[in-house]
GROMACS .gro file of C-alpha atoms in nm:
model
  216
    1UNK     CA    1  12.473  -1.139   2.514
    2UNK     CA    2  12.190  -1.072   2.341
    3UNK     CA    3  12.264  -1.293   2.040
    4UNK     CA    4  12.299  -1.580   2.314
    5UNK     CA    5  11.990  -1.570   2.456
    6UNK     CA    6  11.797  -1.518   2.118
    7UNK     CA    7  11.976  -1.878   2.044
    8UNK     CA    8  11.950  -2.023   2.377
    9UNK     CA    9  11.530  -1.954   2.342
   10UNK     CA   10  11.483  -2.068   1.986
   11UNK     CA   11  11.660  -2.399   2.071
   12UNK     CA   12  11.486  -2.424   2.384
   13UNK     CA   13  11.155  -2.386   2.177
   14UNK     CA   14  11.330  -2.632   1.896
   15UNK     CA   15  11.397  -2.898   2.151
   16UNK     CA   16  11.032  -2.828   2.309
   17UNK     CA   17  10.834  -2.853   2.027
   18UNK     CA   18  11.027  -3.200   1.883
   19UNK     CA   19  10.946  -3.342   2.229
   20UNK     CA   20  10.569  -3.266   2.216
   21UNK     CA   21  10.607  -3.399   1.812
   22UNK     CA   22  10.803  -3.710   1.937
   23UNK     CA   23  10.537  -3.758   2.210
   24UNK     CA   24  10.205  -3.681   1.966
   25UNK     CA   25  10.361  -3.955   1.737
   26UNK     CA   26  10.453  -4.222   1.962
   27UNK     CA   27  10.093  -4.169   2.077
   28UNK     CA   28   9.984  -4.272   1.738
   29UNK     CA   29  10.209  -4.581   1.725
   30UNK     CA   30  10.110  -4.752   2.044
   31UNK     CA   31   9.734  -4.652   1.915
   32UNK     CA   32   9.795  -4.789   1.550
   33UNK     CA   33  10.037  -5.090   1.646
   34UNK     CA   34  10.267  -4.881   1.346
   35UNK     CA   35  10.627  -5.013   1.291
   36UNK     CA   36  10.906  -4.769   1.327
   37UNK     CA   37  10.941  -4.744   0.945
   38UNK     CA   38  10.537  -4.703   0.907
   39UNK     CA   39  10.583  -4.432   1.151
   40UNK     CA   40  10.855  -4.244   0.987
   41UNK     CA   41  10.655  -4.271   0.624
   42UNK     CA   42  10.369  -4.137   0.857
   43UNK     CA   43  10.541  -3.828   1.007
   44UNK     CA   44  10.689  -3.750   0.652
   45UNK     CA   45  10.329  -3.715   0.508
   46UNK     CA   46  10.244  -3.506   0.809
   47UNK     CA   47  10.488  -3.273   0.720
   48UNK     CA   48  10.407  -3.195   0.373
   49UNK     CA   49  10.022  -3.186   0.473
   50UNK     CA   50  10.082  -2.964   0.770
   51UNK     CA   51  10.319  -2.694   0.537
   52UNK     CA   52  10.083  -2.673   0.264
   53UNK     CA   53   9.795  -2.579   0.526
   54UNK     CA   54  10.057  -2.356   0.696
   55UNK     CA   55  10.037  -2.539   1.019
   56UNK     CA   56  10.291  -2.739   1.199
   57UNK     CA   57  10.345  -3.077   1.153
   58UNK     CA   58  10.275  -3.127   1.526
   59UNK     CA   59   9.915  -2.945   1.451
   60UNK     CA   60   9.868  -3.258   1.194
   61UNK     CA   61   9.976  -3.535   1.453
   62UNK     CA   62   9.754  -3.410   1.695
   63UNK     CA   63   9.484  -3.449   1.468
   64UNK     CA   64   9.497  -3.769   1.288
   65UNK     CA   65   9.546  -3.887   1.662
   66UNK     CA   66   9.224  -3.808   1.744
   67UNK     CA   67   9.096  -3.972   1.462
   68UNK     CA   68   9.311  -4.268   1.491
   69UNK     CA   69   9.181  -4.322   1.845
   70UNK     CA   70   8.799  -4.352   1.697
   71UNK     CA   71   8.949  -4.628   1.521
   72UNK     CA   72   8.954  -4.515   1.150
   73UNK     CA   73   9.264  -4.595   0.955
   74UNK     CA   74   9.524  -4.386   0.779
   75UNK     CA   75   9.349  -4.239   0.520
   76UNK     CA   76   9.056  -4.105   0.639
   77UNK     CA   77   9.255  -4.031   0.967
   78UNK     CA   78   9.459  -3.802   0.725
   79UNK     CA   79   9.173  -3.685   0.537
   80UNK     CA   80   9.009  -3.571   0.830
   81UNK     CA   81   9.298  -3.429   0.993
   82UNK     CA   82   9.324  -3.244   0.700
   83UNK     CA   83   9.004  -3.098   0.702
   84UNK     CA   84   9.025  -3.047   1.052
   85UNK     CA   85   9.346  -2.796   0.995
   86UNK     CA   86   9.146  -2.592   0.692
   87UNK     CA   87   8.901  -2.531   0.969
   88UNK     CA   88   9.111  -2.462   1.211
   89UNK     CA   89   9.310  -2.215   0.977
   90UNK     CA   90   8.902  -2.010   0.916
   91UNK     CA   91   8.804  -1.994   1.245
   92UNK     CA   92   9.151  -1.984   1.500
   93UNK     CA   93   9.087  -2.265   1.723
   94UNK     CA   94   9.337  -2.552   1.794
   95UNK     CA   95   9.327  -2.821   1.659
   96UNK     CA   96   9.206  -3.038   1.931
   97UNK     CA   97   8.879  -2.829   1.972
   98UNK     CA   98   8.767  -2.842   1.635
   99UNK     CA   99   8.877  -3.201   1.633
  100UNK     CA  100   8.571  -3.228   1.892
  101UNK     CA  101   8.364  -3.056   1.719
  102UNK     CA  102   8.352  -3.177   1.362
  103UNK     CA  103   8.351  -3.536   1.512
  104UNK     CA  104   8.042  -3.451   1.696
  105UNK     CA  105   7.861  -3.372   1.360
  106UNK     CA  106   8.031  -3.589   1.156
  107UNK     CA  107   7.911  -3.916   1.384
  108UNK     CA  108   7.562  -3.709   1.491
  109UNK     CA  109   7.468  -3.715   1.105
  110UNK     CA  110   7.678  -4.071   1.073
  111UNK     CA  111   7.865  -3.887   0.772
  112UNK     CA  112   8.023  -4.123   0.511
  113UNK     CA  113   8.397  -4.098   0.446
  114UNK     CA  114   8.319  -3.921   0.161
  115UNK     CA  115   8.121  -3.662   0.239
  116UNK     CA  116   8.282  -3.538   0.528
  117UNK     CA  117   8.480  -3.229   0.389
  118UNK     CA  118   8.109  -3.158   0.206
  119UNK     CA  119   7.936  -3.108   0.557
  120UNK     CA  120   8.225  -2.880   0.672
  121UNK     CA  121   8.160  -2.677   0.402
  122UNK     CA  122   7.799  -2.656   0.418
  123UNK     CA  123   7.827  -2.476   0.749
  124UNK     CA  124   8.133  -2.238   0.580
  125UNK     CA  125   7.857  -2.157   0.345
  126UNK     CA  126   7.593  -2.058   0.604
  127UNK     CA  127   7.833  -1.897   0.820
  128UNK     CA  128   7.929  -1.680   0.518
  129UNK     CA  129   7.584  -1.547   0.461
  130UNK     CA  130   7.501  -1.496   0.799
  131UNK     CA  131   7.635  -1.290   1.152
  132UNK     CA  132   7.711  -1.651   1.311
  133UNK     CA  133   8.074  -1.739   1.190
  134UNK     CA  134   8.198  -2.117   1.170
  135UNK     CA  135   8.349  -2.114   1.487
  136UNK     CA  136   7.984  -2.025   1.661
  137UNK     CA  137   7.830  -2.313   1.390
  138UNK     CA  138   8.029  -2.592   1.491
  139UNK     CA  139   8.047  -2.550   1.855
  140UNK     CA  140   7.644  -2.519   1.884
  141UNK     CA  141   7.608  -2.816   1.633
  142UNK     CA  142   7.847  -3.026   1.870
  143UNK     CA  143   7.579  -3.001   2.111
  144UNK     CA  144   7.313  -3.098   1.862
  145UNK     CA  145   7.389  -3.296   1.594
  146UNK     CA  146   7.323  -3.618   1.699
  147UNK     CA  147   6.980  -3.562   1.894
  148UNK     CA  148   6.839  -3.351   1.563
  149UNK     CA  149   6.927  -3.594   1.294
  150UNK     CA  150   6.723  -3.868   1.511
  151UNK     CA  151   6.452  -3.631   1.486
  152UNK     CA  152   6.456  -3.592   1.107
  153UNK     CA  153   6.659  -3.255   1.109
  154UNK     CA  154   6.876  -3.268   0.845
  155UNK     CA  155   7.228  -3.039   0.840
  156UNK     CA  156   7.090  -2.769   0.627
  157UNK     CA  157   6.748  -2.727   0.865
  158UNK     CA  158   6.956  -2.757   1.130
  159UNK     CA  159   7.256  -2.496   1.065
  160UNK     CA  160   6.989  -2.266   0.953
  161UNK     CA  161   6.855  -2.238   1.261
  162UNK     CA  162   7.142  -2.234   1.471
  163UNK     CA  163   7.299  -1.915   1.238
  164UNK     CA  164   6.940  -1.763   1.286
  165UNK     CA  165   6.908  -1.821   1.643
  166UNK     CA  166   7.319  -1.731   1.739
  167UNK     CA  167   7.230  -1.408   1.486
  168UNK     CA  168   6.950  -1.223   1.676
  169UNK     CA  169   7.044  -1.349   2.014
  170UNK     CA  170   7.397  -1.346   2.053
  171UNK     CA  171   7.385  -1.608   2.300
  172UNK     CA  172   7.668  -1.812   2.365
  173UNK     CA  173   7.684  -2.151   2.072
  174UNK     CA  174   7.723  -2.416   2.343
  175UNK     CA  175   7.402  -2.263   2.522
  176UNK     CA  176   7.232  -2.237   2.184
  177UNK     CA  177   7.311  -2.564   2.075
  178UNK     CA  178   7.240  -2.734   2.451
  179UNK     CA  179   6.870  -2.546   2.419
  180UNK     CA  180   6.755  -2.714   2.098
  181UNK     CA  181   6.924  -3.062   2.202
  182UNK     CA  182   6.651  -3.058   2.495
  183UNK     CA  183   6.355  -2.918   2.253
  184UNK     CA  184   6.455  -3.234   2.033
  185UNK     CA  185   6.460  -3.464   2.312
  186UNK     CA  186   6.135  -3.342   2.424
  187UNK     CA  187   6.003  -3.399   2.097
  188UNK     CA  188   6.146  -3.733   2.104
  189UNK     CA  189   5.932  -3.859   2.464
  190UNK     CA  190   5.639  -3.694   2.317
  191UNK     CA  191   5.652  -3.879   2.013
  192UNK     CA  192   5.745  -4.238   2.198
  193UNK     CA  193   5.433  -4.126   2.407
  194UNK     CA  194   5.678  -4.069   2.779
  195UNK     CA  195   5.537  -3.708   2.735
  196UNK     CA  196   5.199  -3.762   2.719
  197UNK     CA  197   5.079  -3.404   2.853
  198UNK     CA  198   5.245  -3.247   2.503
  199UNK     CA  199   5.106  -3.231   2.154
  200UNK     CA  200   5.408  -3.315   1.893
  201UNK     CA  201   5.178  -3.049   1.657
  202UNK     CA  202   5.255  -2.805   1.922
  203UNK     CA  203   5.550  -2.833   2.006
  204UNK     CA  204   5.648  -2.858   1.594
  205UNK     CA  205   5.421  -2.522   1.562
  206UNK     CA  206   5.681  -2.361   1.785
  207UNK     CA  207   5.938  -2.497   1.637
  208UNK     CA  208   5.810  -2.384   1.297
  209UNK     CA  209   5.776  -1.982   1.443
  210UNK     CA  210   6.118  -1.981   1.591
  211UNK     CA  211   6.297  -2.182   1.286
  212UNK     CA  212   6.141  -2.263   1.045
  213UNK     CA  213   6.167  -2.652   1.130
  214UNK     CA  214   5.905  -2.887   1.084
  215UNK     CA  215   6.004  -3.247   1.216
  216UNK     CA  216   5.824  -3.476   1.034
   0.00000   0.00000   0.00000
């Protein structure tokens, strides 16, 4: 009896899992416009990428979905999806999550194709040398990215001050990252003159106390 039901779960988990797989890449078909043979070249690719990164091959689907959907094509879909995994593999999350994440920096800082995997680890680095860990990193940078690098703040300035900030407050990264999206926005109207009650030298001498940032 036992034997039976130990059989009767793993190939009701089998049959799960290839109907989320089947589902993930017919997603990717009707997004791509693939043929069935593209598709079956495509999930045989995914397979060897996801078992060398020790995820599943669904994990890898889910991924190059994503970016797939932002209209990239295979291979940076695959490179990213790749580097997606590696993170997810550091810091736990799904897939999906850091998916989010890493676009959000990625597309703040308008990262070429070839650079991507270096801006991933550029925040590894940090995180390394400092109490914030990559998870914490790329979930406040998500909420910052693209507001900082209009003001000048490049990825080292800014992951700097997000592991310094996460570090001695503990606050939550979202909340951390949300806070210095509005201090950049601010800057911004007081530079295009909306805030007109603000110095920018003022507002960059706090920034410089709290961060070290100076936004030129």
């Amino acid at each position: 009896s036992s034997i039976l039901n130990n059989m009767s779960s793993s190939i009701q988990k089998a049959w799960s899992f290839t109907k989320e797989l089947d589902k993930s890449l017919t997603d990717i078909r009707i997004v791509t416009g693939k043929s069935a043979d593209e598709m079956e070249r495509f999930a045989r690719v995914a397979n060897n990428a996801a078992q060398k990164l020790g995820k599943s091959t669904k994990d890898f689907t889910d991924a190059s979905l994503i970016y797939y959907q932002q209209g990239l094509g295979d291979v940076e879909s695959q490179q990213r999806a790749e580097i997606t995994l590696k993170t997810a593999n550091v810091t736990g999350q799904n897939t999906a999550d850091v998916s989010e994440q890493l676009t959000a920096v990625w597309n703040g800082y308008k990262v070429a194709a070839e650079e991507t995997e270096m801006y991933v680890d550029k925040l590894a680095a940090v995180a390394a040398d400092t109490a914030a860990d990559l998870e914490e990193l790329s979930t406040g940078m998500s909420k910052v990215a693209s507001a900082a690098s209009i003001m000048g703040v490049d990825i080292d300035q800014l992951s700097a001050t997000l592991a310094t900030v996460i570090s001695v407050t503990r606050q939550a990264p979202e909340s951390v990252g949300t806070a210095f999206k509005t201090i950049y926005a601010r800057m911004g109207d007081i530079q295009a003159r909306i805030d007109t009650e603000t110095s920018l030298d003022a507002y960059t001498q706090v920034m410089l106390d709290i961060g070290g940032i100076k936004v030129l």
